[in-house]
Short mmCIF file of C-alpha atoms in Angstrom, two decimals:
data_model
loop_
_atom_site.label_atom_id
_atom_site.label_comp_id
_atom_site.label_asym_id
_atom_site.label_seq_id
_atom_site.Cartn_x
_atom_site.Cartn_y
_atom_site.Cartn_z
CA LYS A 30 119.27 91.59 19.10
CA CYS A 31 122.48 90.23 20.60
CA LEU A 32 124.10 87.78 18.21
CA HIS A 33 125.31 85.66 21.11
CA CYS A 34 122.42 85.36 23.58
CA GLU A 35 119.57 86.86 21.51
CA ILE A 36 118.56 89.35 24.22
CA THR A 37 116.96 92.54 22.88
CA LYS A 38 117.25 94.91 25.87
CA THR A 39 120.64 96.04 27.13
CA PRO A 40 122.04 99.23 28.65
CA GLN A 41 124.74 99.35 25.98
CA TRP A 42 125.43 97.59 22.67
CA ARG A 43 129.04 96.48 22.23
CA SER A 44 131.32 95.34 19.43
CA GLY A 45 131.89 91.66 18.83
CA PRO A 46 133.44 89.40 16.20
CA SER A 47 130.66 90.35 13.77
CA GLY A 48 131.21 94.10 14.10
CA PRO A 49 130.05 97.09 16.15
CA LYS A 50 126.84 96.96 18.17
CA THR A 51 126.32 93.23 17.66
CA LEU A 52 126.60 92.07 21.29
CA CYS A 53 124.68 93.08 24.40
CA ASN A 54 126.59 94.68 27.25
CA ALA A 55 127.17 91.42 29.15
CA CYS A 56 128.30 89.39 26.12
CA GLY A 57 130.43 92.29 24.88
CA VAL A 58 132.26 92.54 28.19
CA ARG A 59 132.88 88.78 28.21
CA PHE A 60 134.01 88.85 24.57
CA LYS A 61 136.44 91.71 25.22
CA SER A 62 137.94 89.91 28.21
CA GLY A 63 138.26 86.66 26.23
CA ARG A 64 135.71 84.75 28.32
CA LEU A 65 133.04 84.42 25.63
CA PHE A 66 135.03 81.67 23.89
CA PRO A 67 135.09 78.72 23.27
CA GLU A 68 131.30 78.56 23.62
CA TYR A 69 130.75 81.46 21.20
CA ARG A 70 128.21 80.49 18.55
CA PRO A 71 126.44 83.31 16.73
CA ALA A 72 122.67 82.92 16.91
CA ALA A 73 122.60 82.97 13.11
CA SER A 74 124.86 79.90 12.98
CA PRO A 75 123.11 76.70 11.85
CA THR A 76 124.77 74.89 14.79
CA PHE A 77 123.49 77.33 17.45
CA VAL A 78 121.04 75.74 19.89
CA PRO A 79 119.66 78.35 22.34
CA ALA A 80 118.51 75.70 24.83
CA LEU A 81 122.07 74.41 25.19
CA HIS A 82 123.66 77.85 25.37
CA SER A 83 124.87 79.36 28.62
CA ASN A 84 123.17 82.72 29.03
CA SER A 85 122.90 83.14 32.78
CA HIS A 86 122.99 86.94 32.53
CA LYS A 87 119.71 86.77 30.60
CA LYS A 88 118.19 84.81 33.48
CA VAL A 89 119.38 87.45 35.96
CA ILE A 90 117.70 90.18 33.91
CA GLU A 91 114.46 88.17 33.84
CA MET A 92 114.55 87.80 37.64
CA ARG A 93 114.83 91.58 38.19
#
């Protein structure tokens, strides 16, 4: 499960701030390019609220 958006299906797992294979492909690409911050909140964080989190790539996958 992606530690950023909680998606479970991805074409490739990528490295993130918590180590290798912790981010889905979309979040990993954004993290590597520096665009995942400042909104980055690991799903395990007590302050993470999925309903308030921007995860538009997850919505695109659901529409396919």
